[in-house]
PDB file of C-alpha atoms in Angstrom:
ATOM      1  CA  MET A   1     -54.918  60.027 -96.693  1.00  0.00           C
ATOM      2  CA  SER A   2     -51.026  61.240 -97.085  1.00  0.00           C
ATOM      3  CA  PRO A   3     -48.188  60.297 -94.628  1.00  0.00           C
ATOM      4  CA  LYS A   4     -48.458  64.066 -93.412  1.00  0.00           C
ATOM      5  CA  ARG A   5     -52.450  64.198 -92.862  1.00  0.00           C
ATOM      6  CA  LEU A   6     -52.266  60.861 -91.090  1.00  0.00           C
ATOM      7  CA  LEU A   7     -49.341  62.161 -88.875  1.00  0.00           C
ATOM      8  CA  LYS A   8     -51.191  64.988 -88.209  1.00  0.00           C
ATOM      9  CA  SER A   9     -54.301  62.642 -87.215  1.00  0.00           C
ATOM     10  CA  PHE A  10     -51.804  60.958 -84.660  1.00  0.00           C
ATOM     11  CA  GLN A  11     -50.743  64.902 -83.199  1.00  0.00           C
ATOM     12  CA  ASP A  12     -54.356  65.977 -82.969  1.00  0.00           C
ATOM     13  CA  ALA A  13     -55.789  62.291 -81.271  1.00  0.00           C
ATOM     14  CA  GLY A  14     -52.504  63.116 -78.602  1.00  0.00           C
ATOM     15  CA  ARG A  15     -53.518  66.690 -78.073  1.00  0.00           C
ATOM     16  CA  GLY A  16     -56.736  64.954 -76.783  1.00  0.00           C
ATOM     17  CA  ILE A  17     -55.514  62.653 -74.590  1.00  0.00           C
ATOM     18  CA  ALA A  18     -52.814  64.965 -73.391  1.00  0.00           C
ATOM     19  CA  TYR A  19     -55.613  67.735 -72.636  1.00  0.00           C
ATOM     20  CA  VAL A  20     -58.118  64.936 -71.135  1.00  0.00           C
ATOM     21  CA  PHE A  21     -55.334  63.441 -68.770  1.00  0.00           C
ATOM     22  CA  LYS A  22     -54.685  66.854 -67.551  1.00  0.00           C
ATOM     23  CA  ASN A  23     -57.478  68.247 -66.985  1.00  0.00           C
ATOM     24  CA  GLU A  24     -59.654  65.346 -65.571  1.00  0.00           C
ATOM     25  CA  GLN A  25     -58.990  64.024 -62.259  1.00  0.00           C
ATOM     26  CA  ASN A  26     -61.143  60.818 -63.420  1.00  0.00           C
ATOM     27  CA  PHE A  27     -59.451  59.601 -66.504  1.00  0.00           C
ATOM     28  CA  ARG A  28     -56.394  59.903 -64.475  1.00  0.00           C
ATOM     29  CA  ILE A  29     -57.714  57.942 -62.163  1.00  0.00           C
ATOM     30  CA  GLN A  30     -59.234  55.298 -64.587  1.00  0.00           C
ATOM     31  CA  MET A  31     -56.128  55.386 -66.063  1.00  0.00           C
ATOM     32  CA  VAL A  32     -53.984  54.352 -62.938  1.00  0.00           C
ATOM     33  CA  VAL A  33     -57.172  51.850 -62.187  1.00  0.00           C
ATOM     34  CA  GLY A  34     -56.346  50.760 -65.965  1.00  0.00           C
ATOM     35  CA  ILE A  35     -52.785  49.490 -65.548  1.00  0.00           C
ATOM     36  CA  LEU A  36     -52.592  48.418 -62.288  1.00  0.00           C
ATOM     37  CA  VAL A  37     -55.777  45.827 -63.152  1.00  0.00           C
ATOM     38  CA  ILE A  38     -53.196  44.760 -66.392  1.00  0.00           C
ATOM     39  CA  LEU A  39     -49.979  44.297 -63.789  1.00  0.00           C
ATOM     40  CA  THR A  40     -52.008  42.186 -61.626  1.00  0.00           C
ATOM     41  CA  ALA A  41     -52.866  40.378 -64.678  1.00  0.00           C
ATOM     42  CA  ILE A  42     -49.256  39.830 -65.893  1.00  0.00           C
ATOM     43  CA  LEU A  43     -48.245  39.203 -62.253  1.00  0.00           C
ATOM     44  CA  PHE A  44     -51.478  36.507 -61.444  1.00  0.00           C
ATOM     45  CA  GLU A  45     -50.614  34.443 -64.966  1.00  0.00           C
ATOM     46  CA  VAL A  46     -54.434  35.075 -65.749  1.00  0.00           C
ATOM     47  CA  SER A  47     -55.367  33.019 -69.287  1.00  0.00           C
ATOM     48  CA  ARG A  48     -54.563  34.953 -72.855  1.00  0.00           C
ATOM     49  CA  SER A  49     -58.761  34.787 -72.840  1.00  0.00           C
ATOM     50  CA  GLU A  50     -59.217  36.930 -69.527  1.00  0.00           C
ATOM     51  CA  LEU A  51     -56.269  39.257 -69.904  1.00  0.00           C
ATOM     52  CA  LEU A  52     -57.630  40.102 -73.217  1.00  0.00           C
ATOM     53  CA  LEU A  53     -61.293  40.766 -71.749  1.00  0.00           C
ATOM     54  CA  LEU A  54     -59.511  42.960 -68.775  1.00  0.00           C
ATOM     55  CA  LEU A  55     -57.797  45.160 -71.569  1.00  0.00           C
ATOM     56  CA  LEU A  56     -61.021  44.927 -73.212  1.00  0.00           C
ATOM     57  CA  LEU A  57     -62.485  46.496 -70.209  1.00  0.00           C
ATOM     58  CA  VAL A  58     -59.912  48.816 -69.217  1.00  0.00           C
ATOM     59  CA  ILE A  59     -59.655  50.421 -72.556  1.00  0.00           C
ATOM     60  CA  SER A  60     -63.426  50.157 -73.390  1.00  0.00           C
ATOM     61  CA  VAL A  61     -63.423  52.740 -69.935  1.00  0.00           C
ATOM     62  CA  LEU A  62     -60.847  55.161 -70.792  1.00  0.00           C
ATOM     63  CA  VAL A  63     -62.664  55.777 -74.224  1.00  0.00           C
ATOM     64  CA  LEU A  64     -65.896  55.956 -72.383  1.00  0.00           C
ATOM     65  CA  GLU A  65     -64.112  58.449 -70.103  1.00  0.00           C
ATOM     66  CA  LEU A  66     -62.854  60.361 -73.049  1.00  0.00           C
ATOM     67  CA  LEU A  67     -66.127  60.768 -74.942  1.00  0.00           C
ATOM     68  CA  ASN A  68     -67.883  62.275 -72.003  1.00  0.00           C
ATOM     69  CA  SER A  69     -65.190  64.365 -71.236  1.00  0.00           C
ATOM     70  CA  ALA A  70     -66.390  65.633 -74.698  1.00  0.00           C
ATOM     71  CA  VAL A  71     -69.971  65.170 -74.547  1.00  0.00           C
ATOM     72  CA  GLU A  72     -69.187  68.141 -71.590  1.00  0.00           C
ATOM     73  CA  LYS A  73     -67.024  70.145 -73.124  1.00  0.00           C
ATOM     74  CA  PHE A  74     -69.594  70.432 -76.412  1.00  0.00           C
ATOM     75  CA  ALA A  75     -72.699  70.734 -73.638  1.00  0.00           C
ATOM     76  CA  ASP A  76     -70.623  73.753 -71.798  1.00  0.00           C
ATOM     77  CA  VAL A  77     -70.533  75.682 -74.571  1.00  0.00           C
ATOM     78  CA  LEU A  78     -74.756  75.179 -75.156  1.00  0.00           C
ATOM     79  CA  LYS A  79     -74.873  75.463 -71.593  1.00  0.00           C
ATOM     80  CA  PRO A  80     -76.705  79.391 -71.308  1.00  0.00           C
ATOM     81  CA  ARG A  81     -79.641  78.407 -73.885  1.00  0.00           C
ATOM     82  CA  LEU A  82     -80.299  74.784 -72.868  1.00  0.00           C
ATOM     83  CA  SER A  83     -79.939  74.495 -69.164  1.00  0.00           C
ATOM     84  CA  PHE A  84     -81.542  71.583 -67.704  1.00  0.00           C
ATOM     85  CA  GLN A  85     -81.335  69.537 -70.749  1.00  0.00           C
ATOM     86  CA  ILE A  86     -77.229  70.208 -70.673  1.00  0.00           C
ATOM     87  CA  GLU A  87     -77.391  69.083 -67.059  1.00  0.00           C
ATOM     88  CA  VAL A  88     -79.442  66.109 -67.807  1.00  0.00           C
ATOM     89  CA  ILE A  89     -77.001  65.592 -70.874  1.00  0.00           C
ATOM     90  CA  LYS A  90     -73.759  65.272 -68.999  1.00  0.00           C
ATOM     91  CA  ASP A  91     -75.543  63.206 -66.077  1.00  0.00           C
ATOM     92  CA  ILE A  92     -75.921  60.249 -68.458  1.00  0.00           C
ATOM     93  CA  MET A  93     -72.827  60.419 -69.448  1.00  0.00           C
ATOM     94  CA  ALA A  94     -71.348  60.840 -66.095  1.00  0.00           C
ATOM     95  CA  ALA A  95     -73.673  57.178 -65.448  1.00  0.00           C
ATOM     96  CA  VAL A  96     -72.542  55.756 -68.977  1.00  0.00           C
ATOM     97  CA  VAL A  97     -68.877  55.809 -67.500  1.00  0.00           C
ATOM     98  CA  LEU A  98     -70.141  54.657 -63.980  1.00  0.00           C
ATOM     99  CA  VAL A  99     -72.023  51.419 -65.280  1.00  0.00           C
ATOM    100  CA  ALA A 100     -68.977  50.205 -67.084  1.00  0.00           C
ATOM    101  CA  SER A 101     -66.519  51.383 -64.209  1.00  0.00           C
ATOM    102  CA  LEU A 102     -68.899  49.119 -62.320  1.00  0.00           C
ATOM    103  CA  GLY A 103     -69.377  46.397 -64.678  1.00  0.00           C
ATOM    104  CA  ALA A 104     -65.954  46.042 -65.480  1.00  0.00           C
ATOM    105  CA  THR A 105     -64.969  45.903 -62.065  1.00  0.00           C
ATOM    106  CA  PHE A 106     -67.618  42.958 -61.890  1.00  0.00           C
ATOM    107  CA  ILE A 107     -65.830  41.384 -64.002  1.00  0.00           C
ATOM    108  CA  GLY A 108     -62.693  41.863 -63.427  1.00  0.00           C
ATOM    109  CA  PHE A 109     -63.976  40.350 -59.535  1.00  0.00           C
ATOM    110  CA  ILE A 110     -64.868  37.222 -61.253  1.00  0.00           C
ATOM    111  CA  ILE A 111     -61.834  37.192 -63.000  1.00  0.00           C
ATOM    112  CA  PHE A 112     -58.988  37.797 -60.267  1.00  0.00           C
ATOM    113  CA  TRP A 113     -60.957  35.137 -57.345  1.00  0.00           C
ATOM    114  CA  PRO A 114     -59.816  32.028 -57.922  1.00  0.00           C
ATOM    115  CA  TYR A 115     -56.292  33.734 -58.114  1.00  0.00           C
ATOM    116  CA  LEU A 116     -56.781  35.854 -54.907  1.00  0.00           C
ATOM    117  CA  PHE A 117     -58.211  32.286 -53.684  1.00  0.00           C
ATOM    118  CA  ALA A 118     -55.674  30.016 -54.881  1.00  0.00           C
ATOM    119  CA  LEU A 119     -52.718  33.023 -53.549  1.00  0.00           C
ATOM    120  CA  VAL A 120     -54.610  33.164 -50.171  1.00  0.00           C
ATOM    121  CA  SER A 121     -55.357  29.042 -49.660  1.00  0.00           C
TER     122      SER A 121
END
């Protein structure tokens, strides 16, 4: 791939992230929560493996939200013809993000619990 094409690929990706950030409230919320989680992990000096796991979880939730947004936009193009099926697809994609977010939250609590307990003890 030429440097020019590579640069265009990064520009396209940047526009996609900017679009979702501007238009999707859930993505903005998840981005803020993710930043707070990573800052808290640094503040508590969690282990390297815990930090890597937290980063992986934050990135996974953000990637799934980006995918959800893309599927929703694509589904909106098809909506007039396939209304019921499109609603089911959108609901399933929302459930994917919800399950990932809840799982990440649960794992986050498991990681942070000893640090929080030590802080109040």
